[in-house]
Short mmCIF file of N, CA and C and ligand atoms in Angstrom, two decimals:
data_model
loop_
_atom_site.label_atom_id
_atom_site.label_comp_id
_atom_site.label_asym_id
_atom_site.label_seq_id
_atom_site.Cartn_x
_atom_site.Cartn_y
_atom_site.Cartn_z
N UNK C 1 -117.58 159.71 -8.21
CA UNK C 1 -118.21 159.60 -6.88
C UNK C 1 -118.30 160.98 -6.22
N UNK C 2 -119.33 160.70 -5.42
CA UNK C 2 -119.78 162.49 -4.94
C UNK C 2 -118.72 162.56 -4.01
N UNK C 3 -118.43 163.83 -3.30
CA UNK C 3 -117.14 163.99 -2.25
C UNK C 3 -117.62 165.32 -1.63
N UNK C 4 -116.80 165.03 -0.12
CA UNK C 4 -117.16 166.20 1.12
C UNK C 4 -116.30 166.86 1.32
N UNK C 5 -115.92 167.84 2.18
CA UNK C 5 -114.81 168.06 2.24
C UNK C 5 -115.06 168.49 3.94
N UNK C 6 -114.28 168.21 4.43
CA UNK C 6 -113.93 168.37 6.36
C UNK C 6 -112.72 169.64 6.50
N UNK C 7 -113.63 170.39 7.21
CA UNK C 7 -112.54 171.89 7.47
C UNK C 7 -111.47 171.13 8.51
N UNK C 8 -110.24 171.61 7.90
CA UNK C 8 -109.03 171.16 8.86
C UNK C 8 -108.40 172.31 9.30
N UNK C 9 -108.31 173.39 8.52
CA UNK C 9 -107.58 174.74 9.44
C UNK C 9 -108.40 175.52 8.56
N UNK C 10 -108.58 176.14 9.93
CA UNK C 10 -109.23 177.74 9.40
C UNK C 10 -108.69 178.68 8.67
N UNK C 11 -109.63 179.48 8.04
CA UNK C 11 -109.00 180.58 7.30
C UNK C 11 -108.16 182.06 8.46
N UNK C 12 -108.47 181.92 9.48
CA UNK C 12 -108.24 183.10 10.35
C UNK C 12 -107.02 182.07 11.39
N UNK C 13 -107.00 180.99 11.03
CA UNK C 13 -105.19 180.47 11.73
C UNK C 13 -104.65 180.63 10.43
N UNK C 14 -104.82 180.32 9.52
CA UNK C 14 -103.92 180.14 8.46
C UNK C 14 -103.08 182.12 8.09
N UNK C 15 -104.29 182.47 8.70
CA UNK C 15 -103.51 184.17 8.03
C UNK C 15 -102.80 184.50 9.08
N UNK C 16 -102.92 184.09 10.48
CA UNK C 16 -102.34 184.42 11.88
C UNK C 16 -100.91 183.55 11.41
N UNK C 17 -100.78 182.25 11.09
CA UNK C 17 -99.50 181.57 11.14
C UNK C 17 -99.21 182.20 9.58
N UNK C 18 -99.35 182.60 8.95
CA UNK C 18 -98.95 183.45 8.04
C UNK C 18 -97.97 184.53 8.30
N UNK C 19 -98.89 185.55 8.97
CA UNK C 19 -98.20 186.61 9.49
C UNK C 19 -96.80 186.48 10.30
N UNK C 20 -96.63 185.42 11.12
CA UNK C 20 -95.45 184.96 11.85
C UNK C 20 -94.57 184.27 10.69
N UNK C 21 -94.42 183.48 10.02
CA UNK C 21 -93.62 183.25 8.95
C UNK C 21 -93.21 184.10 8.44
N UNK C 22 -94.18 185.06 7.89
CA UNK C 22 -93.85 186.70 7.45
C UNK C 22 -92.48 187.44 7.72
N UNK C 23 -92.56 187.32 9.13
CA UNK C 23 -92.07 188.19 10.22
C UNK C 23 -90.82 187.65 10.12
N UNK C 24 -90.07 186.57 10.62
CA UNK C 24 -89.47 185.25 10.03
C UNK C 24 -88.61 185.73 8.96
N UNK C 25 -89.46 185.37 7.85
CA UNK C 25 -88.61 185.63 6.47
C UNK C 25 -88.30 186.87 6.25
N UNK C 26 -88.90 187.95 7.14
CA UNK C 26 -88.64 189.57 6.82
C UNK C 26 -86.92 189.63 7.38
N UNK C 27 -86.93 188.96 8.83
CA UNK C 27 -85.90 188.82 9.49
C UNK C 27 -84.50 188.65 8.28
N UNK C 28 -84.80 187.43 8.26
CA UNK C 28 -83.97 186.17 8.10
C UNK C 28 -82.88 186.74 6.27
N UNK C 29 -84.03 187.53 5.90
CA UNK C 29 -83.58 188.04 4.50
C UNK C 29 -83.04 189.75 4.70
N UNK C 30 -83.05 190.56 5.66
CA UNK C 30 -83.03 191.67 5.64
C UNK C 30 -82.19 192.61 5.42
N UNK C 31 -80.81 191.75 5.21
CA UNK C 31 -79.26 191.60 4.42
C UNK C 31 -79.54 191.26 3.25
N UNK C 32 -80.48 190.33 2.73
CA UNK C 32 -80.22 190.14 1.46
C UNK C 32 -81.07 190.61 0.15
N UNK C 33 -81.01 190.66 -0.89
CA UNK C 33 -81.87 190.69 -1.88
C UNK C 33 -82.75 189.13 -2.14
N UNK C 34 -83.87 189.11 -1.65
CA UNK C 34 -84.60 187.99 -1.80
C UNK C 34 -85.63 188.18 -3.06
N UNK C 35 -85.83 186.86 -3.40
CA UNK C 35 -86.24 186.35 -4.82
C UNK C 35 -87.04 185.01 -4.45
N UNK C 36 -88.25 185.17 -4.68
CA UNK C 36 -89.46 184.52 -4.37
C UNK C 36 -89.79 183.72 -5.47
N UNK C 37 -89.67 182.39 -5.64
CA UNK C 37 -90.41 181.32 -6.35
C UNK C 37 -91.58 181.05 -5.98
N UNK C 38 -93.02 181.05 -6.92
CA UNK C 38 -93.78 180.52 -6.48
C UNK C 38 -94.07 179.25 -7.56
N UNK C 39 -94.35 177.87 -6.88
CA UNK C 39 -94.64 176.90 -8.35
C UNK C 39 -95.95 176.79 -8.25
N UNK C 40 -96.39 177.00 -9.53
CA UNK C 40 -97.70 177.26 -10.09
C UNK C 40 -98.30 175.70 -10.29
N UNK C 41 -100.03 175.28 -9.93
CA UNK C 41 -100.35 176.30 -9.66
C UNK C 41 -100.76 176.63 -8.13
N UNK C 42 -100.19 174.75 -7.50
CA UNK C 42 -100.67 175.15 -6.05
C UNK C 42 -100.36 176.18 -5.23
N UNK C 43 -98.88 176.84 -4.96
CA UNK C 43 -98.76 177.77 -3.96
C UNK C 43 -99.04 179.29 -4.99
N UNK C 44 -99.99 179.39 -5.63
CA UNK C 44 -100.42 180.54 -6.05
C UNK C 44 -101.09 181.49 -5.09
N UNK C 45 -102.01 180.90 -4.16
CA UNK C 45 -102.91 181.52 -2.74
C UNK C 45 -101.76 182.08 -1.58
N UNK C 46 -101.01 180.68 -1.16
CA UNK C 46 -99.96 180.61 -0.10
C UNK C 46 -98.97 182.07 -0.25
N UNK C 47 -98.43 181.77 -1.65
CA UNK C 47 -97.80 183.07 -2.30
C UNK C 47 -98.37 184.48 -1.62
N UNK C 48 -99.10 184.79 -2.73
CA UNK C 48 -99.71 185.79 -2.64
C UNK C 48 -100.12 186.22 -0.92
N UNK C 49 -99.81 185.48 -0.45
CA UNK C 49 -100.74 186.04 1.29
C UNK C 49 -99.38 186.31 1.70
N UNK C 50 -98.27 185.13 1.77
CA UNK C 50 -97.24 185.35 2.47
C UNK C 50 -96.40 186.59 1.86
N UNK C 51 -96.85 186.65 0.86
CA UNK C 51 -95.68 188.07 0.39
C UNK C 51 -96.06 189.25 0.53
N UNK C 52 -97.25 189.52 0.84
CA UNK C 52 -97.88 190.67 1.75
C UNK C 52 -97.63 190.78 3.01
N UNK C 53 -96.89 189.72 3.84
CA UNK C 53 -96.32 189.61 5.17
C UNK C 53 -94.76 189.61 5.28
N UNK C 54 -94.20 190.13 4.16
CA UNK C 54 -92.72 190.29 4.29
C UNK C 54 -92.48 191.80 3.77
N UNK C 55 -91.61 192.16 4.42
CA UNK C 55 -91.84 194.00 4.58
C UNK C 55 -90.25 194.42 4.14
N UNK C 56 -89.74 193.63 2.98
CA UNK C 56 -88.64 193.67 2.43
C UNK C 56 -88.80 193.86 0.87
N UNK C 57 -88.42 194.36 0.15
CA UNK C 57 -88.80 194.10 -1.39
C UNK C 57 -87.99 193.13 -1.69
N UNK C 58 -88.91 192.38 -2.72
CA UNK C 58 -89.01 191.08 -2.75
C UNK C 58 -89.36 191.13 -4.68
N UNK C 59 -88.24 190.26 -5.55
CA UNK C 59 -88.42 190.03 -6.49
C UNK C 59 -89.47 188.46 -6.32
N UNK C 60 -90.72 188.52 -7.46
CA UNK C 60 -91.52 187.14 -7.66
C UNK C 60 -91.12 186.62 -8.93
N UNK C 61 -90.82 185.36 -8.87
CA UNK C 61 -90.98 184.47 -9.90
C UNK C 61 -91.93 183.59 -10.28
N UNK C 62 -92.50 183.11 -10.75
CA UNK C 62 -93.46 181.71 -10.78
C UNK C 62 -93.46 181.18 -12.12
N UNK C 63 -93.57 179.55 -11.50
CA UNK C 63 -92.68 178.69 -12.09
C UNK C 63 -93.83 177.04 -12.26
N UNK C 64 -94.52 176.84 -13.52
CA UNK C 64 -95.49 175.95 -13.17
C UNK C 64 -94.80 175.07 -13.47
N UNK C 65 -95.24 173.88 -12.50
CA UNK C 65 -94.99 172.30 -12.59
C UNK C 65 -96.06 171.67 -11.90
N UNK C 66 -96.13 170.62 -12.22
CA UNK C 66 -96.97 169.56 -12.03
C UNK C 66 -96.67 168.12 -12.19
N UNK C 67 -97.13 167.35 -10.90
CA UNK C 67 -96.89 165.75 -10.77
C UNK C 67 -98.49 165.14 -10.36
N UNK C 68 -99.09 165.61 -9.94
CA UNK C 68 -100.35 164.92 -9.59
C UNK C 68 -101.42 164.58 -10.57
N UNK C 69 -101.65 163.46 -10.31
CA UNK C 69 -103.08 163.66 -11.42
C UNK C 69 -104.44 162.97 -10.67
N UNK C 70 -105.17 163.49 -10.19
CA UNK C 70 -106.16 163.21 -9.04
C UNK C 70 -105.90 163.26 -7.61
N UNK C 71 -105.45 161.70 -6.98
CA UNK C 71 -105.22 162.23 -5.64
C UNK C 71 -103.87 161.29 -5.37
N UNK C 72 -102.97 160.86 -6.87
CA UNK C 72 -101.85 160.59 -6.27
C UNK C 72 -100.59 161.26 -7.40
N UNK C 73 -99.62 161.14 -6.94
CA UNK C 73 -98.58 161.37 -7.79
C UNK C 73 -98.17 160.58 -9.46
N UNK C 74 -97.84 161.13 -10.34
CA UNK C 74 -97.57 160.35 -11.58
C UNK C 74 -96.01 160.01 -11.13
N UNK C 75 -95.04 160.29 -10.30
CA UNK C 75 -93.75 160.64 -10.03
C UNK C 75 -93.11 161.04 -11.18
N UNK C 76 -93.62 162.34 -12.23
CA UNK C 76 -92.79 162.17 -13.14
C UNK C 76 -92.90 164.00 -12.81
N UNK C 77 -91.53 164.62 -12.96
CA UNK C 77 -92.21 166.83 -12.52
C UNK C 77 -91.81 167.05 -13.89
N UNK C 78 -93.31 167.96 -14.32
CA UNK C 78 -93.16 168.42 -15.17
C UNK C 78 -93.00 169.85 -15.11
N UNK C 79 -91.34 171.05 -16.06
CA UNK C 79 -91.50 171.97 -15.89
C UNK C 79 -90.44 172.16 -17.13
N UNK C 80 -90.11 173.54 -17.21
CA UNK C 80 -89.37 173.95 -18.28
C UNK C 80 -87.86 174.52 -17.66
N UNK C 81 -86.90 173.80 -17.82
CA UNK C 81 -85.68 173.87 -17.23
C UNK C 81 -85.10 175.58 -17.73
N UNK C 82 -85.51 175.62 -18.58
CA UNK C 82 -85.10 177.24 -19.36
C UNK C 82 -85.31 178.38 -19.34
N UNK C 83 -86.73 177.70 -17.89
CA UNK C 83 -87.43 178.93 -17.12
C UNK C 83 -86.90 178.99 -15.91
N UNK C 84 -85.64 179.33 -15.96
CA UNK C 84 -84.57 178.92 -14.52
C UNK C 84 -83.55 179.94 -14.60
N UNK C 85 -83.60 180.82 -15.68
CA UNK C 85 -82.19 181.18 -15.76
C UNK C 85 -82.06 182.76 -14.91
N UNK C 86 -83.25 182.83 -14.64
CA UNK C 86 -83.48 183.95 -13.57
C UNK C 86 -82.60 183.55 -12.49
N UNK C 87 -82.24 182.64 -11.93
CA UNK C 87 -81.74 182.54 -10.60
C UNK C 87 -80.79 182.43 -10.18
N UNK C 88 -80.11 182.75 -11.49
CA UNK C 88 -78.27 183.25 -11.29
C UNK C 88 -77.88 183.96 -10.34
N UNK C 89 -76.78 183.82 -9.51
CA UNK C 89 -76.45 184.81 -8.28
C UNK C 89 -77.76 185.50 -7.59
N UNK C 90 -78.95 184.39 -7.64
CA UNK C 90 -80.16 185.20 -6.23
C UNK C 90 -79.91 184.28 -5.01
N UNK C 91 -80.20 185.22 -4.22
CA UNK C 91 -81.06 184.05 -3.24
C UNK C 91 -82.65 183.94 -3.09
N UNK C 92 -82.24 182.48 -3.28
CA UNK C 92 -83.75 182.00 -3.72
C UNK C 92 -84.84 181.79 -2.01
N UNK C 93 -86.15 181.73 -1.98
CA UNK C 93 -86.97 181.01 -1.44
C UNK C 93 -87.93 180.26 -2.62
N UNK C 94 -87.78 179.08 -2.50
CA UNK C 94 -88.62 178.42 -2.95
C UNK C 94 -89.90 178.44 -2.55
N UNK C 95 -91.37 178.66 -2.91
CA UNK C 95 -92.44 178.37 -2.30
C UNK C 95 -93.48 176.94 -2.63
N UNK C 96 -93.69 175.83 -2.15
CA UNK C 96 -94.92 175.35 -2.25
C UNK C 96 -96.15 175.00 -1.53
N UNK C 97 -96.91 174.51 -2.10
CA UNK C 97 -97.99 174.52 -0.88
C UNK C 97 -98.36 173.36 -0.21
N UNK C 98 -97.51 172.17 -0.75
CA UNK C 98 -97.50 171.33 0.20
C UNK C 98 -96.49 170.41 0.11
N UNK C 99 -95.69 169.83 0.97
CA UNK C 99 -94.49 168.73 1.11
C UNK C 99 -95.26 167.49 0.92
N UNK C 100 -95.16 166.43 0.00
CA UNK C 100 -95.58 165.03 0.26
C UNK C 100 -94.37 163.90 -0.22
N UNK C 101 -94.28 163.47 -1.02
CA UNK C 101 -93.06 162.88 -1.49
C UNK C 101 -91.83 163.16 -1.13
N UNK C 102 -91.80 164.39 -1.65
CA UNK C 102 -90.58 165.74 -1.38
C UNK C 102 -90.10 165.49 -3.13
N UNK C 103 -90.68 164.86 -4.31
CA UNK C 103 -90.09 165.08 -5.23
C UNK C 103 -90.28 166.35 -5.78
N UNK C 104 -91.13 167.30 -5.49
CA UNK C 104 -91.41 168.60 -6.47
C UNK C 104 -90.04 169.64 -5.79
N UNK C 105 -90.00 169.45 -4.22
CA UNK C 105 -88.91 170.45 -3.48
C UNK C 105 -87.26 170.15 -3.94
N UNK C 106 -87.41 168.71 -3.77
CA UNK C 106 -86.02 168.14 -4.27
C UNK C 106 -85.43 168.63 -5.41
N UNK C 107 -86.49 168.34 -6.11
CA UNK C 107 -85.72 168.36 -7.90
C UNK C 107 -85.86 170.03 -7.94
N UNK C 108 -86.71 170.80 -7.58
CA UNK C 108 -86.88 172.19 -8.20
C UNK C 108 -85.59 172.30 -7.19
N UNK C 109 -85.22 171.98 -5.57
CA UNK C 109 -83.75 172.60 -5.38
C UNK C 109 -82.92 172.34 -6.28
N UNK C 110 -82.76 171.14 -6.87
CA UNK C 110 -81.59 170.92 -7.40
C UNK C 110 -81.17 171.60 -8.91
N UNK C 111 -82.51 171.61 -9.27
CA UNK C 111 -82.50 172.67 -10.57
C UNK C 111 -81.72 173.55 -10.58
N UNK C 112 -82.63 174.45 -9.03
CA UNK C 112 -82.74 175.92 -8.97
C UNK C 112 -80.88 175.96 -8.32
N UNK C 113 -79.99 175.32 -7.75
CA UNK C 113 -78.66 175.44 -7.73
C UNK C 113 -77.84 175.40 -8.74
N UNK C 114 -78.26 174.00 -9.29
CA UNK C 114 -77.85 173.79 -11.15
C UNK C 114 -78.05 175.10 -12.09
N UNK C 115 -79.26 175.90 -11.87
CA UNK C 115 -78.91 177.36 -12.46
C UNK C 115 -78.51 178.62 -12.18
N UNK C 116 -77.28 178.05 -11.25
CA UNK C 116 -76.68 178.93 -10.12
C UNK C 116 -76.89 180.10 -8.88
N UNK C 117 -78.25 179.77 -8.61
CA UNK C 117 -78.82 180.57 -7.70
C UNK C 117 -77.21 180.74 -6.28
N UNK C 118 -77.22 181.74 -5.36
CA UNK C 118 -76.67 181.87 -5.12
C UNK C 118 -76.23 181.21 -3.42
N UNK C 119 -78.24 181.16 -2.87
CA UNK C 119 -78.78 180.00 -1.92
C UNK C 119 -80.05 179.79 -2.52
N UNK C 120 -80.28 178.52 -1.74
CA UNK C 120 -81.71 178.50 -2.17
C UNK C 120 -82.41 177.92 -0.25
N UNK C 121 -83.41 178.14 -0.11
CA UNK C 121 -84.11 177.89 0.72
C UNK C 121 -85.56 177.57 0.63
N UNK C 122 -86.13 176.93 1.29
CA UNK C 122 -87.97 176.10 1.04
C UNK C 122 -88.68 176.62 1.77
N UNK C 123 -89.80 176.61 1.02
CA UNK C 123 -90.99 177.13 2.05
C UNK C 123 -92.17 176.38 1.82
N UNK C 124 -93.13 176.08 2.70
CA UNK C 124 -94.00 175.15 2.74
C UNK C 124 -95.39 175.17 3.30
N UNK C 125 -96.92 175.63 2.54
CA UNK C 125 -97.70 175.49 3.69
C UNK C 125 -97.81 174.84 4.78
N UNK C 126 -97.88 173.47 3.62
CA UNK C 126 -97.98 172.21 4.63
C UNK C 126 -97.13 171.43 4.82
N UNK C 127 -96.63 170.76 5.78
CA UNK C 127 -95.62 169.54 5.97
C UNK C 127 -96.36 168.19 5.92
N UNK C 128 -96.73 167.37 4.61
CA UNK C 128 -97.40 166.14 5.06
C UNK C 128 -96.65 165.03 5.87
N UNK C 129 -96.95 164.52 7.21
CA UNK C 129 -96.34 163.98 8.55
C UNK C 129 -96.39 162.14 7.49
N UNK C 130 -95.37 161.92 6.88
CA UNK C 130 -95.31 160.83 5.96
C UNK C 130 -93.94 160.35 6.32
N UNK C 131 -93.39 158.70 5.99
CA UNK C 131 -92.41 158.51 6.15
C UNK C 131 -91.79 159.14 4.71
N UNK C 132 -91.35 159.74 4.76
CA UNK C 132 -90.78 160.14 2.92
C UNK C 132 -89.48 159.69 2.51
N UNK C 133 -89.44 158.73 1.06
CA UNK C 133 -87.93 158.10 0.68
C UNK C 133 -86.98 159.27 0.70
N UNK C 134 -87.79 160.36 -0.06
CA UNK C 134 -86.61 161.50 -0.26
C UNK C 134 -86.64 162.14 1.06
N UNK C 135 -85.49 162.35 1.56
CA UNK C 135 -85.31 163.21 2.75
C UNK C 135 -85.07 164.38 2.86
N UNK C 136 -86.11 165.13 2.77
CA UNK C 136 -86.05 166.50 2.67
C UNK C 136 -87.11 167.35 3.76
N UNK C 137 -86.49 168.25 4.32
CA UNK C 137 -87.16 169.02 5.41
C UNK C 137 -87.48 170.99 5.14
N UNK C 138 -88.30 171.31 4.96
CA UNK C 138 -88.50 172.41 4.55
C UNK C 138 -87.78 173.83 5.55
N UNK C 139 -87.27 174.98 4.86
CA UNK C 139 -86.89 175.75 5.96
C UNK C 139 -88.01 176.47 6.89
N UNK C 140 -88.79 176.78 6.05
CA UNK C 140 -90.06 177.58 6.77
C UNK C 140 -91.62 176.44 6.61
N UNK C 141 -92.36 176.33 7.84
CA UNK C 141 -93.43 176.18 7.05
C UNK C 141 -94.23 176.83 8.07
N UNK C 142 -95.82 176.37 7.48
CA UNK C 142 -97.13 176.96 8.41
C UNK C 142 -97.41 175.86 9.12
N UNK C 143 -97.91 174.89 8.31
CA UNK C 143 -98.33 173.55 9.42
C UNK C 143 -97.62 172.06 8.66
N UNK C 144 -98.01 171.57 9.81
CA UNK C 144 -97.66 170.02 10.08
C UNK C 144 -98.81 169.29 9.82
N UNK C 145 -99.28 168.46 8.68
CA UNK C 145 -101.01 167.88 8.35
C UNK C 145 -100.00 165.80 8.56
N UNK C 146 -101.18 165.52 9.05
CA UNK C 146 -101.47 163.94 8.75
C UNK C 146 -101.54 163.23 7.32
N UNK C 147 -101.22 162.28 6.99
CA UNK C 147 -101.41 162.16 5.24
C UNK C 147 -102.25 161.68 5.15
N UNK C 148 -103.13 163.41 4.96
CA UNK C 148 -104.30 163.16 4.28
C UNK C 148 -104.44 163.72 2.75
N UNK C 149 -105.25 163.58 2.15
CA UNK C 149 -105.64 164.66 1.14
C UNK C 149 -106.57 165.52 1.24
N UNK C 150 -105.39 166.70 0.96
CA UNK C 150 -106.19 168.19 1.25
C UNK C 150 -106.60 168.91 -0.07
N UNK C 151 -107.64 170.36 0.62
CA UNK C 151 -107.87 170.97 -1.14
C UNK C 151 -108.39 172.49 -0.41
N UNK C 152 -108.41 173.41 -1.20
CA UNK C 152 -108.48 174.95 -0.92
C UNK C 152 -106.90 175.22 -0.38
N UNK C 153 -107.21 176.58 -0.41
CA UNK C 153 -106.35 177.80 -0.24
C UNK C 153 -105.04 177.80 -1.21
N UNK C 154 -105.88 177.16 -2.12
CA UNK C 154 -104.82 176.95 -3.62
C UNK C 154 -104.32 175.60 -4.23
N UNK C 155 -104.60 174.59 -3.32
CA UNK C 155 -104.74 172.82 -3.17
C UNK C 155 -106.12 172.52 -4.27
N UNK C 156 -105.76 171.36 -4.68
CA UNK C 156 -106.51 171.39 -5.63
C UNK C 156 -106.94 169.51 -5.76
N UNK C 157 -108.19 169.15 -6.37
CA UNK C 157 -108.04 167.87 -7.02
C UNK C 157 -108.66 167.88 -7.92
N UNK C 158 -108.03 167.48 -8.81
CA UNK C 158 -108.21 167.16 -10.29
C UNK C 158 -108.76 168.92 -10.79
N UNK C 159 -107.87 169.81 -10.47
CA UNK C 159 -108.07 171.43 -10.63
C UNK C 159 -109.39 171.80 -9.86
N UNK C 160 -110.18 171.27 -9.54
CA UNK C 160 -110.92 172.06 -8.06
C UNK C 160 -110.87 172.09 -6.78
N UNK C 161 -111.71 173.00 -6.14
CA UNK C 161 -111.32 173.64 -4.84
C UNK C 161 -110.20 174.40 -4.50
N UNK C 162 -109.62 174.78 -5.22
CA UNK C 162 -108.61 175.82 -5.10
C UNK C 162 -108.95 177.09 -4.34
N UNK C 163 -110.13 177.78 -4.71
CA UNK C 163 -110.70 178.82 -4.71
C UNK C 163 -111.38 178.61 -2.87
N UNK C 164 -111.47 177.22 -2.19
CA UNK C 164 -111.23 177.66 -0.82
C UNK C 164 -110.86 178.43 0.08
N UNK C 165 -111.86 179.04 0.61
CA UNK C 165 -109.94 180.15 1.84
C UNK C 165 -110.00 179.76 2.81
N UNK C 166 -110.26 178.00 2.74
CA UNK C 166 -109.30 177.65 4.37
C UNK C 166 -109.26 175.87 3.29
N UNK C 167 -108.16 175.36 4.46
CA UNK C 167 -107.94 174.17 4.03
C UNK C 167 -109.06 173.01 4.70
N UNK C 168 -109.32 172.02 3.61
CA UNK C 168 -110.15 170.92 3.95
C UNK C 168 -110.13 169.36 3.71
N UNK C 169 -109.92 168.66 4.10
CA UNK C 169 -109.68 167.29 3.74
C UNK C 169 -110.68 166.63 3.13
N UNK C 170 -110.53 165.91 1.84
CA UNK C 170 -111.56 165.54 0.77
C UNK C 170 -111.35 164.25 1.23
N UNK C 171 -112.91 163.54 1.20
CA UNK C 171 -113.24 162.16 1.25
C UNK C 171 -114.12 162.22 0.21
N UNK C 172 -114.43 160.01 -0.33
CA UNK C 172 -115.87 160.40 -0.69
C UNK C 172 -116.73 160.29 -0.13
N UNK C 173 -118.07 160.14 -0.60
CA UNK C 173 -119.91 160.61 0.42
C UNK C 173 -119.54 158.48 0.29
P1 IMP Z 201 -94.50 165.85 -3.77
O1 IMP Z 201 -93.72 166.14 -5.03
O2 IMP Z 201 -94.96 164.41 -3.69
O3 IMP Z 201 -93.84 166.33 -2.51
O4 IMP Z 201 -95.86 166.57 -3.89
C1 IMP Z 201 -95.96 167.89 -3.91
C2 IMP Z 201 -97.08 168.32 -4.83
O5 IMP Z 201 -98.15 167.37 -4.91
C3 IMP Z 201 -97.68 169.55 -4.24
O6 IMP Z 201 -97.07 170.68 -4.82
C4 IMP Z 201 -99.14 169.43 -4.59
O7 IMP Z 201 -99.38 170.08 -5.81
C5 IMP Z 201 -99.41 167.97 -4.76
N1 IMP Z 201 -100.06 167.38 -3.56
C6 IMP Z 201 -99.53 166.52 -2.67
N2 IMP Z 201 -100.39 166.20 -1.71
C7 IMP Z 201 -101.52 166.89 -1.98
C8 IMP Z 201 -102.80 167.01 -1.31
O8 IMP Z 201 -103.07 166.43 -0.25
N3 IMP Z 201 -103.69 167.83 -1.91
C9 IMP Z 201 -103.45 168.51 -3.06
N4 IMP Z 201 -102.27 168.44 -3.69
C10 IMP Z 201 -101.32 167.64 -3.16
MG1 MG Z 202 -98.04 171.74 -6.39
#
């Protein structure tokens, strides 16, 4: 079926609430040696912008997993546990690009402690406003969305629209 897509945040809020998160995590880490997860391949965009807004050197990791397959969850995360062992004695930020379930944040925290990171902390474009079983609340995010389904600024369905540079909510025609 054909599909539209409805601008929901602009590309020029998204780099403004960027920059303030930035600022934020520049703070918040400026004692520590910080170590940047990004999980591949949605917060690949989010990544990349926000780590040009932190004025600390900053080790990157990235880390692909995947649960979606169209526009809902399979609930099953797929990733490679062995690609973890980086995070011995760091402190971590986790990055993704969007909260929905909370199974991708959950399990990658619990991993990422299980391979002895030293903290770990979340980061989040989006917060989808959902009742969620898993209870999990992100430390940083940009926005707060309705549960909808979104796509650009690295969001994706069924691997397109990624290449967006602002976020948009997909219906069909
Ligand atoms: P969770 O594990 O259910 O919290 O889902 C998180 C993952 O699902 C995100 O990293 C996204 O890749 C994907 N996802 C959830 N909602 C959306 C959406 O509205 N658009 C695109 N991807 C989404
Ligand atoms: Mg994802």
């Amino acid at each position: 079926m054909d599909k539209h897509i409805t601008k929901l945040i602009t590309q020029s809020a998204i780099k403004n609430v960027i920059i303030g998160l930035g600022a934020t995590i520049t703070h918040d880490y400026r004692k520590r040696d910080l170590t940047v997860v990004c999980l591949l391949d949605g917060s690949l965009i989010f990544t990349a912008h926000l780590l040009q807004q932190i004025k600390i050197p900053v080790n990157l990791y990235s880390l692909k997993v995947s649960s979606y397959e169209g526009k809902s969850s399979t609930g099953q995360l797929k990733y490679k546990t062995e690609d973890l062992i980086f995070c011995k004695n760091k402190d971590i930020l986790l990055i993704d690009d969007i909260l929905d379930s909370g199974l991708t944040l959950s399990t990658m925290v619990k991993e990422i402690k299980t391979a002895g990171a030293k903290s770990v902390r979340t980061c989040v474009l989006l917060d989808k406003q959902i009742d969620r079983q898993i209870k999990i609340e992100p430390d940083y995010k940009a926005f707060d969305i309705e549960n909808e389904f979104v796509v650009g600024f690295g969001m994706d369905y069924n691997g397109l629209y990624r290449n967006l540079p602002y976020i948009g909510v997909l219906k069909d025609k």
